[in-house]
C-alpha cells in the first residue's frame, strides 16, 4: 500500500514515522510545501524534538519512509491520503478569534482533485470542526474526472513529549466514516493499518460526525480539568491551603482520578485553546450561547492564571520589577518538546517586559522558537541554554516549564550568584520549596503558602 501524508508537522511527522516502522511493507511518503522543513526531515537535525522520534526516523528513512516536496507525485501514487495540515484559529472575518481557519484544508482538497488519477481514501488527521468532512467531500467530488473519494476521520490524540510512546501504545485509535458500504470499507482499510500493532479492542469505529466532534471534546475536557485546578490554586493561596494536598486527596476518588490535577501557570500547546475556541464557535453557531459561555470560561481562567502569576511576582518583589533581572526557567509549553505554541511563557514574558524587567530565558530545546515568538521585543530579553548563566545576577527565578533538569540543579550555587533577597516563583510545583527556603530563597510555590525570610 502507498500511504501519503500531506503535512510534515508535529502530527504528520511522528505519526507517519511510526506507521512506517510498524508496517515495513507499506510505502509511506510525507510531503509539504515547506522546503526547509522537508530538508530537515531528511537530515540528522529533525525539525521537531520528540523523545524517540529520531531513532524511529533513522530506522525507516529511505527504506519505506520518504520526505518530499513533490506533492503531485505523492497524490498520484497514493492509495490512502492522510491530511495533516494546519487548522489555526481564524483571525479575520466571520468567527474571528474562535472559528477554525480551513483555508489550508480546502487548498489541499483542491490539490488532490487536480493531481489524482484514481479513487482515493482521504483521512482527516487534522483537528477539525464537526461536519467538516461534508464540505471536504463536496470539494473533492466537484472534480470533472469522475473520481470518487471516501472521507474518513482519524483524529490524533498525541501528547507532545510522549508522542512516540502514545503512537506505539495508544489508549485508543478512533476511526469514523459514513454508514455506507463504501464508507465501512474505507474505515476498515484505515483500521487495517493500525491493526498491525494496535490490539483490536483499542480500535474504535464511529460515525463520521462523532469522530470529528470527539477530538474537540477530549481536548476541552482535559483543558477544563487544568483550569478547574488552577482556579482552586488561587483560592489556596488566599486561604493558606496547599493545592497539592487538596488535589492528592481529591484524586483518590475513583470518580475523579489523579490525572490532570496538577496546578500550573497555565496550559499551552497547539490544541487546547484552539479547540476550545472552536467548540465555543460551534455552540454559538448552533444557538447554544450558555454552552458557549461555559467553555469560553475555561480559556479565560487559563489567561487569568498567567496574569496572576506575574501579579504575585510583582507584589512579592516590593511592587516593582523595573531594572530587575528575572530568569525564566523554561519556555516550551511543556517538558520534552521544543514547541512553544500558546505557551504561558509568552504571556509571562510580555507582562514582565511591560514592567521593564530584564528577562533571561533558559530552555534546553525551545530557544529558537522563543526568539521567533518574542522577535518584537528587541531589548531586555536574552537567551541561554545554561540555567546557571540565566540566574547569575538575577533577582528572581520563575519556573515556567517542568523540565527534569531544572529540578536537579545546584540551587545553593545559584543562590550565591543571585542578587539578594533572592526569589523563586515555582509555576509548576517542580522543586522542593522547603529545601530552597533553607538555602536562603524566598519561595512562592503556586497554590501553596509562601516560604519567606521576611
Short mmCIF file of C-alpha atoms in Angstrom, two decimals:
data_model
loop_
_atom_site.label_atom_id
_atom_site.label_comp_id
_atom_site.label_asym_id
_atom_site.label_seq_id
_atom_site.Cartn_x
_atom_site.Cartn_y
_atom_site.Cartn_z
CA UNK A 1 0.00 0.00 0.00
CA UNK A 2 1.13 3.55 -0.75
CA UNK A 3 0.34 5.90 2.12
CA UNK A 4 0.72 9.66 1.74
CA UNK A 5 0.60 12.31 4.43
CA UNK A 6 0.18 15.93 3.37
CA UNK A 7 1.72 17.99 6.15
CA UNK A 8 5.07 17.35 7.87
CA UNK A 9 4.41 18.97 11.22
CA UNK A 10 4.02 17.81 14.81
CA UNK A 11 1.23 15.36 13.92
CA UNK A 12 2.07 14.10 10.45
CA UNK A 13 5.80 13.64 11.03
CA UNK A 14 5.72 11.36 14.11
CA UNK A 15 2.55 9.53 13.03
CA UNK A 16 3.91 8.53 9.66
CA UNK A 17 7.27 7.56 11.14
CA UNK A 18 5.59 5.08 13.49
CA UNK A 19 3.32 3.72 10.72
CA UNK A 20 6.38 3.15 8.54
CA UNK A 21 8.18 1.49 11.44
CA UNK A 22 5.29 -0.85 12.24
CA UNK A 23 4.32 -1.54 8.61
CA UNK A 24 7.61 -2.11 6.74
CA UNK A 25 5.79 -3.47 3.68
CA UNK A 26 3.89 -0.19 3.18
CA UNK A 27 5.49 2.77 1.43
CA UNK A 28 4.94 5.94 3.47
CA UNK A 29 5.60 9.38 2.00
CA UNK A 30 5.32 12.71 3.82
CA UNK A 31 5.01 15.83 1.67
CA UNK A 32 4.97 19.51 2.50
CA UNK A 33 5.28 22.80 0.63
CA UNK A 34 7.87 23.96 3.17
CA UNK A 35 11.18 23.00 1.55
CA UNK A 36 13.29 23.77 4.63
CA UNK A 37 11.10 21.55 6.79
CA UNK A 38 11.39 18.65 4.36
CA UNK A 39 15.15 19.20 4.18
CA UNK A 40 15.29 18.97 7.97
CA UNK A 41 13.32 15.70 7.96
CA UNK A 42 15.90 14.36 5.52
CA UNK A 43 18.80 15.45 7.75
CA UNK A 44 20.19 14.46 11.13
CA UNK A 45 18.61 17.57 12.68
CA UNK A 46 14.87 16.92 12.62
CA UNK A 47 12.55 19.97 12.60
CA UNK A 48 10.83 18.91 15.84
CA UNK A 49 12.10 17.41 19.07
CA UNK A 50 10.26 14.39 20.42
CA UNK A 51 11.85 11.66 22.57
CA UNK A 52 12.45 8.54 20.47
CA UNK A 53 11.49 10.15 17.16
CA UNK A 54 15.00 10.41 15.74
CA UNK A 55 15.62 6.70 16.28
CA UNK A 56 12.38 5.71 14.52
CA UNK A 57 13.10 8.00 11.57
CA UNK A 58 16.66 6.70 11.28
CA UNK A 59 15.37 3.11 11.03
CA UNK A 60 12.82 3.83 8.33
CA UNK A 61 14.02 6.78 6.28
CA UNK A 62 14.83 5.85 2.67
CA UNK A 63 13.68 2.29 3.41
CA UNK A 64 9.92 2.75 3.33
CA UNK A 65 9.66 6.27 4.73
CA UNK A 66 10.27 9.22 2.42
CA UNK A 67 10.06 13.00 2.76
CA UNK A 68 9.42 15.09 -0.32
CA UNK A 69 8.11 18.36 -1.71
CA UNK A 70 6.74 16.57 -4.81
CA UNK A 71 3.09 16.80 -3.82
CA UNK A 72 1.66 15.98 -7.30
CA UNK A 73 3.55 12.69 -7.49
CA UNK A 74 2.64 11.80 -3.94
CA UNK A 75 -1.05 12.31 -4.66
CA UNK A 76 -0.95 10.36 -7.91
CA UNK A 77 0.71 7.33 -6.36
CA UNK A 78 -1.16 7.20 -3.05
CA UNK A 79 -3.87 4.74 -2.12
CA UNK A 80 -4.64 6.48 1.18
CA UNK A 81 -4.02 10.18 1.81
CA UNK A 82 -3.74 11.47 5.37
CA UNK A 83 -4.38 15.22 5.55
CA UNK A 84 -2.45 16.78 8.42
CA UNK A 85 -2.34 20.46 7.54
CA UNK A 86 -2.55 23.40 9.88
CA UNK A 87 -6.04 24.49 11.00
CA UNK A 88 -5.31 27.57 13.12
CA UNK A 89 -7.87 29.83 14.74
CA UNK A 90 -9.32 32.21 12.18
CA UNK A 91 -8.13 35.76 12.86
CA UNK A 92 -10.26 37.64 10.31
CA UNK A 93 -13.84 37.92 9.11
CA UNK A 94 -16.77 35.95 10.49
CA UNK A 95 -15.82 33.86 13.53
CA UNK A 96 -12.52 35.68 14.01
CA UNK A 97 -10.78 34.60 17.20
CA UNK A 98 -12.81 31.40 17.60
CA UNK A 99 -13.61 29.54 14.37
CA UNK A 100 -11.11 27.21 12.70
CA UNK A 101 -9.41 28.58 9.59
CA UNK A 102 -9.94 25.85 6.99
CA UNK A 103 -8.30 27.52 4.01
CA UNK A 104 -5.32 25.15 4.04
CA UNK A 105 -7.62 22.14 4.20
CA UNK A 106 -9.60 23.33 1.18
CA UNK A 107 -6.41 24.11 -0.77
CA UNK A 108 -5.22 20.58 -0.03
CA UNK A 109 -8.52 19.12 -1.25
CA UNK A 110 -8.21 21.10 -4.49
CA UNK A 111 -4.66 19.81 -4.95
CA UNK A 112 -5.94 16.26 -4.53
CA UNK A 113 -8.56 16.62 -7.27
CA UNK A 114 -6.01 18.38 -9.51
CA UNK A 115 -3.40 15.63 -9.37
CA UNK A 116 -5.32 12.44 -8.53
CA UNK A 117 -5.76 9.92 -11.32
CA UNK A 118 -7.65 7.26 -9.35
CA UNK A 119 -10.09 6.92 -6.47
CA UNK A 120 -8.63 7.63 -3.01
CA UNK A 121 -9.37 7.28 0.66
CA UNK A 122 -8.83 10.69 2.26
CA UNK A 123 -8.20 10.66 6.02
CA UNK A 124 -8.78 13.72 8.18
CA UNK A 125 -5.86 13.79 10.61
CA UNK A 126 -6.04 17.50 11.41
CA UNK A 127 -8.33 18.63 14.21
CA UNK A 128 -11.48 19.88 12.51
CA UNK A 129 -14.94 21.21 13.34
CA UNK A 130 -17.75 18.66 13.28
CA UNK A 131 -19.21 18.13 9.77
CA UNK A 132 -16.07 19.39 8.01
CA UNK A 133 -16.00 16.08 6.14
CA UNK A 134 -19.21 17.09 4.42
CA UNK A 135 -17.60 20.23 2.99
CA UNK A 136 -14.44 18.29 2.15
CA UNK A 137 -16.47 15.70 0.26
CA UNK A 138 -18.26 18.38 -1.75
CA UNK A 139 -14.95 19.90 -2.84
CA UNK A 140 -13.43 16.54 -3.73
CA UNK A 141 -16.48 15.36 -5.67
CA UNK A 142 -16.59 18.55 -7.71
CA UNK A 143 -13.86 17.03 -9.87
CA UNK A 144 -14.57 16.57 -13.57
CA UNK A 145 -12.60 13.30 -13.77
CA UNK A 146 -15.32 11.06 -12.43
CA UNK A 147 -13.17 10.15 -9.41
CA UNK A 148 -14.66 9.03 -6.11
CA UNK A 149 -13.28 9.73 -2.65
CA UNK A 150 -14.14 8.23 0.70
CA UNK A 151 -13.65 10.57 3.66
CA UNK A 152 -12.51 9.04 6.95
CA UNK A 153 -11.92 10.82 10.25
CA UNK A 154 -8.92 9.60 12.26
CA UNK A 155 -8.13 12.31 14.83
CA UNK A 156 -4.85 12.22 16.72
CA UNK A 157 -4.69 12.00 20.50
CA UNK A 158 -0.97 12.54 20.93
CA UNK A 159 0.59 14.33 23.85
CA UNK A 160 3.73 16.19 22.84
CA UNK A 161 6.70 14.88 24.76
CA UNK A 162 5.30 11.34 24.67
CA UNK A 163 4.05 11.16 21.08
CA UNK A 164 6.09 8.12 20.05
CA UNK A 165 5.01 6.20 23.13
CA UNK A 166 1.41 7.28 22.56
CA UNK A 167 1.53 6.14 18.95
CA UNK A 168 3.07 2.79 19.75
CA UNK A 169 0.76 2.08 22.68
CA UNK A 170 -2.33 4.27 22.28
CA UNK A 171 -5.24 4.45 24.70
CA UNK A 172 -7.46 4.20 21.65
CA UNK A 173 -7.47 4.71 17.90
CA UNK A 174 -10.62 6.41 16.65
CA UNK A 175 -11.78 5.98 13.07
CA UNK A 176 -15.04 7.47 11.83
CA UNK A 177 -16.76 7.00 8.50
CA UNK A 178 -20.07 7.13 6.70
CA UNK A 179 -22.58 4.35 7.32
CA UNK A 180 -22.46 3.10 3.73
CA UNK A 181 -20.82 0.00 2.32
CA UNK A 182 -18.07 2.10 0.74
CA UNK A 183 -17.68 4.10 3.94
CA UNK A 184 -17.32 0.95 6.05
CA UNK A 185 -14.75 -0.44 3.60
CA UNK A 186 -12.73 2.77 3.87
CA UNK A 187 -12.84 2.65 7.67
CA UNK A 188 -11.71 -0.97 7.61
CA UNK A 189 -8.82 -0.11 5.27
CA UNK A 190 -7.56 2.56 7.66
CA UNK A 191 -8.12 0.28 10.66
CA UNK A 192 -6.07 -2.38 8.89
CA UNK A 193 -3.01 -0.14 9.12
CA UNK A 194 -3.32 0.20 12.89
CA UNK A 195 -4.15 -3.48 13.41
CA UNK A 196 -0.54 -4.26 12.60
CA UNK A 197 0.41 -3.25 16.13
CA UNK A 198 -2.66 -1.97 18.00
CA UNK A 199 -4.95 -4.52 19.72
CA UNK A 200 -8.37 -4.79 18.11
CA UNK A 201 -10.18 -3.71 21.28
CA UNK A 202 -8.39 -0.35 21.19
CA UNK A 203 -9.53 0.44 17.63
CA UNK A 204 -12.87 2.20 17.92
CA UNK A 205 -15.06 2.93 14.92
CA UNK A 206 -17.85 5.52 14.96
CA UNK A 207 -19.88 7.67 12.65
CA UNK A 208 -18.06 10.44 10.88
CA UNK A 209 -19.58 13.33 12.85
CA UNK A 210 -18.98 11.68 16.22
CA UNK A 211 -15.32 11.15 15.38
CA UNK A 212 -14.81 14.78 14.36
CA UNK A 213 -16.51 16.09 17.50
CA UNK A 214 -14.78 13.66 19.87
CA UNK A 215 -11.37 15.24 19.31
CA UNK A 216 -12.63 18.70 20.27
CA UNK A 217 -14.47 17.33 23.28
CA UNK A 218 -11.49 15.30 24.54
CA UNK A 219 -9.21 18.34 24.48
CA UNK A 220 -11.89 20.56 26.02
CA UNK A 221 -12.42 18.16 28.93
CA UNK A 222 -8.69 17.90 29.62
CA UNK A 223 -8.25 21.68 29.50
CA UNK A 224 -11.28 22.08 31.75
CA UNK A 225 -9.58 19.99 34.45
CA UNK A 226 -6.45 22.13 34.22
CA UNK A 227 -8.38 25.38 34.52
CA UNK A 228 -10.51 23.97 37.34
CA UNK A 229 -7.44 23.09 39.41
CA UNK A 230 -5.74 26.38 38.58
CA UNK A 231 -8.78 28.31 39.76
CA UNK A 232 -8.62 26.45 43.09
CA UNK A 233 -4.88 27.20 43.36
CA UNK A 234 -5.77 30.89 43.60
CA UNK A 235 -8.14 30.15 46.48
CA UNK A 236 -5.50 28.01 48.20
CA UNK A 237 -3.04 30.90 48.19
CA UNK A 238 -5.61 33.22 49.75
CA UNK A 239 -6.63 30.76 52.47
CA UNK A 240 -3.29 29.12 53.30
CA UNK A 241 -4.36 25.74 51.92
CA UNK A 242 -1.96 23.60 49.88
CA UNK A 243 -3.14 22.79 46.35
CA UNK A 244 -1.02 19.62 46.26
CA UNK A 245 -2.71 18.25 49.37
CA UNK A 246 -6.15 19.20 48.10
CA UNK A 247 -5.72 17.58 44.68
CA UNK A 248 -3.97 14.49 46.04
CA UNK A 249 -6.95 13.66 48.22
CA UNK A 250 -9.49 14.62 45.56
CA UNK A 251 -7.69 12.47 43.01
CA UNK A 252 -8.03 9.38 45.20
CA UNK A 253 -11.75 9.42 44.41
CA UNK A 254 -12.10 6.86 41.62
CA UNK A 255 -14.78 9.01 40.02
CA UNK A 256 -12.27 11.86 39.65
CA UNK A 257 -8.84 10.26 39.23
CA UNK A 258 -5.44 11.85 39.69
CA UNK A 259 -4.51 12.84 36.13
CA UNK A 260 -4.51 16.49 35.05
CA UNK A 261 -4.98 17.70 38.63
CA UNK A 262 -1.60 19.42 38.94
CA UNK A 263 -1.74 23.19 39.28
CA UNK A 264 0.47 25.23 36.98
CA UNK A 265 0.98 28.57 35.35
CA UNK A 266 -1.41 27.55 32.55
CA UNK A 267 -1.83 25.17 29.65
CA UNK A 268 -0.39 25.77 26.21
CA UNK A 269 0.25 23.88 23.00
CA UNK A 270 -1.38 23.92 19.62
CA UNK A 271 -4.63 22.19 20.59
CA UNK A 272 -6.28 23.13 23.87
CA UNK A 273 -7.02 26.82 23.36
CA UNK A 274 -7.68 26.48 19.63
CA UNK A 275 -10.02 23.53 20.05
CA UNK A 276 -11.97 25.08 22.92
CA UNK A 277 -12.48 28.30 20.99
CA UNK A 278 -13.61 26.22 18.02
CA UNK A 279 -16.08 24.45 20.30
CA UNK A 280 -17.29 27.83 21.56
CA UNK A 281 -17.87 28.99 17.99
CA UNK A 282 -19.77 25.83 17.11
CA UNK A 283 -22.02 26.24 20.15
CA UNK A 284 -22.71 29.85 19.22
CA UNK A 285 -23.36 28.87 15.60
CA UNK A 286 -25.90 26.25 16.64
CA UNK A 287 -27.67 28.63 19.02
CA UNK A 288 -26.28 27.41 22.35
CA UNK A 289 -24.96 30.61 23.99
CA UNK A 290 -24.99 29.21 27.55
CA UNK A 291 -22.89 26.23 26.49
CA UNK A 292 -20.53 28.51 24.58
CA UNK A 293 -20.07 30.77 27.64
CA UNK A 294 -19.31 27.75 29.83
CA UNK A 295 -16.46 26.55 27.64
CA UNK A 296 -15.12 30.04 26.97
CA UNK A 297 -14.56 30.44 30.70
CA UNK A 298 -12.01 27.61 30.57
CA UNK A 299 -9.82 29.77 28.32
CA UNK A 300 -10.40 32.86 30.45
CA UNK A 301 -9.23 31.08 33.59
CA UNK A 302 -6.11 29.94 31.74
CA UNK A 303 -5.27 33.51 30.73
CA UNK A 304 -6.03 34.67 34.27
CA UNK A 305 -3.59 32.16 35.75
CA UNK A 306 -0.63 33.53 33.78
CA UNK A 307 -1.62 37.11 34.64
CA UNK A 308 -2.00 36.19 38.31
CA UNK A 309 1.43 34.54 38.34
CA UNK A 310 3.10 37.79 37.28
CA UNK A 311 0.98 39.85 39.67
CA UNK A 312 2.18 37.61 42.51
CA UNK A 313 5.77 38.23 41.44
CA UNK A 314 5.20 41.96 41.38
CA UNK A 315 3.57 42.00 44.82
CA UNK A 316 6.29 39.86 46.40
CA UNK A 317 9.14 41.91 44.92
CA UNK A 318 8.08 45.19 46.52
CA UNK A 319 5.70 46.23 43.70
CA UNK A 320 8.40 46.94 41.16
CA UNK A 321 10.24 44.79 38.63
CA UNK A 322 11.83 47.67 36.73
CA UNK A 323 15.52 47.01 36.11
CA UNK A 324 15.41 43.66 37.91
CA UNK A 325 16.71 40.55 36.20
CA UNK A 326 14.22 37.68 36.08
CA UNK A 327 15.42 34.23 34.95
CA UNK A 328 12.68 32.26 33.22
CA UNK A 329 13.39 28.56 33.56
CA UNK A 330 11.57 27.06 30.60
CA UNK A 331 9.78 28.45 27.57
CA UNK A 332 8.28 25.35 25.89
CA UNK A 333 4.64 24.83 26.82
CA UNK A 334 5.61 21.52 28.46
CA UNK A 335 8.73 19.45 29.01
CA UNK A 336 10.23 17.11 26.39
CA UNK A 337 9.24 19.31 23.47
CA UNK A 338 10.54 22.40 21.76
CA UNK A 339 7.02 23.54 20.91
CA UNK A 340 6.14 26.99 22.24
CA UNK A 341 2.74 27.48 20.63
CA UNK A 342 0.40 29.18 23.12
CA UNK A 343 2.99 28.62 25.85
CA UNK A 344 2.17 30.55 29.04
CA UNK A 345 5.80 31.67 28.95
CA UNK A 346 4.92 34.04 26.11
CA UNK A 347 2.31 35.89 28.17
CA UNK A 348 4.53 35.88 31.27
CA UNK A 349 7.49 37.29 29.33
CA UNK A 350 5.42 40.04 27.77
CA UNK A 351 3.98 41.06 31.12
CA UNK A 352 7.44 41.13 32.70
CA UNK A 353 8.75 43.15 29.77
CA UNK A 354 5.90 45.63 30.21
CA UNK A 355 7.10 46.05 33.82
CA UNK A 356 10.57 46.91 32.44
CA UNK A 357 12.18 43.79 33.87
CA UNK A 358 15.32 42.31 32.31
CA UNK A 359 14.48 38.77 31.26
CA UNK A 360 16.86 35.84 30.75
CA UNK A 361 15.13 32.90 29.09
CA UNK A 362 16.56 29.41 29.58
CA UNK A 363 15.24 26.29 27.86
CA UNK A 364 17.05 23.17 26.61
CA UNK A 365 15.01 22.79 23.38
CA UNK A 366 12.82 25.84 22.73
CA UNK A 367 15.15 28.81 22.39
CA UNK A 368 14.86 29.12 18.61
CA UNK A 369 11.08 29.19 18.82
CA UNK A 370 11.22 31.59 21.77
CA UNK A 371 13.24 34.05 19.69
CA UNK A 372 10.57 33.90 16.98
CA UNK A 373 7.74 34.36 19.47
CA UNK A 374 9.42 37.40 21.01
CA UNK A 375 11.01 38.87 17.89
CA UNK A 376 9.36 42.24 18.53
CA UNK A 377 10.98 42.52 21.98
CA UNK A 378 14.38 43.63 20.75
CA UNK A 379 15.76 44.83 24.08
CA UNK A 380 15.57 43.50 27.58
CA UNK A 381 15.43 39.79 26.68
CA UNK A 382 18.38 37.38 26.48
CA UNK A 383 18.51 33.66 25.71
CA UNK A 384 20.69 30.87 27.04
CA UNK A 385 20.60 27.10 27.40
CA UNK A 386 22.56 27.30 30.66
CA UNK A 387 20.41 27.87 33.78
CA UNK A 388 23.42 28.99 35.82
CA UNK A 389 24.12 31.75 33.31
CA UNK A 390 20.46 32.75 33.25
CA UNK A 391 20.31 33.01 37.05
CA UNK A 392 23.62 34.82 37.55
CA UNK A 393 22.85 38.28 38.91
CA UNK A 394 19.10 37.65 38.80
CA UNK A 395 16.71 38.91 41.43
CA UNK A 396 14.26 36.06 40.84
CA UNK A 397 13.75 32.74 39.06
CA UNK A 398 10.37 31.88 37.57
CA UNK A 399 9.89 28.19 36.73
CA UNK A 400 7.58 28.00 33.72
CA UNK A 401 8.30 24.56 32.22
CA UNK A 402 8.71 21.36 34.24
CA UNK A 403 11.94 20.16 32.64
CA UNK A 404 13.58 17.49 34.84
CA UNK A 405 16.95 19.23 34.63
CA UNK A 406 15.57 22.25 36.47
CA UNK A 407 14.67 20.04 39.43
CA UNK A 408 18.22 18.77 39.97
CA UNK A 409 20.26 21.97 39.71
CA UNK A 410 22.75 23.07 42.37
CA UNK A 411 20.49 25.73 43.82
CA UNK A 412 22.99 26.63 46.54
CA UNK A 413 25.42 27.68 43.82
CA UNK A 414 22.65 29.53 42.00
CA UNK A 415 21.61 31.34 45.19
CA UNK A 416 25.15 32.53 45.82
CA UNK A 417 25.30 34.10 42.35
CA UNK A 418 21.95 35.92 42.60
CA UNK A 419 21.00 39.33 43.90
CA UNK A 420 19.56 39.31 47.41
CA UNK A 421 16.87 38.88 48.52
CA UNK A 422 16.56 36.03 46.04
CA UNK A 423 13.14 34.76 44.95
CA UNK A 424 11.87 31.61 43.30
CA UNK A 425 8.37 31.52 41.83
CA UNK A 426 7.59 27.89 41.05
CA UNK A 427 4.85 27.79 38.43
CA UNK A 428 4.96 24.02 38.06
CA UNK A 429 5.40 22.61 41.56
CA UNK A 430 8.76 21.31 40.41
CA UNK A 431 11.25 22.00 43.20
CA UNK A 432 11.46 21.21 46.91
CA UNK A 433 10.29 24.50 48.41
CA UNK A 434 11.44 23.63 51.92
CA UNK A 435 14.99 22.82 50.84
CA UNK A 436 15.27 26.00 48.76
CA UNK A 437 13.97 28.04 51.68
CA UNK A 438 16.69 26.57 53.87
CA UNK A 439 19.28 27.65 51.28
CA UNK A 440 18.02 31.21 51.61
CA UNK A 441 15.46 31.68 48.86
CA UNK A 442 12.08 33.28 49.33
CA UNK A 443 9.94 30.60 47.71
CA UNK A 444 6.49 31.09 46.22
CA UNK A 445 5.09 27.73 45.11
CA UNK A 446 1.95 28.18 43.05
CA UNK A 447 -1.14 27.25 45.05
CA UNK A 448 0.78 26.82 48.32
CA UNK A 449 1.79 29.05 51.24
CA UNK A 450 4.90 31.09 50.53
CA UNK A 451 8.13 30.36 52.45
CA UNK A 452 9.90 33.66 53.07
CA UNK A 453 12.52 35.19 55.30
CA UNK A 454 10.64 38.44 55.77
#
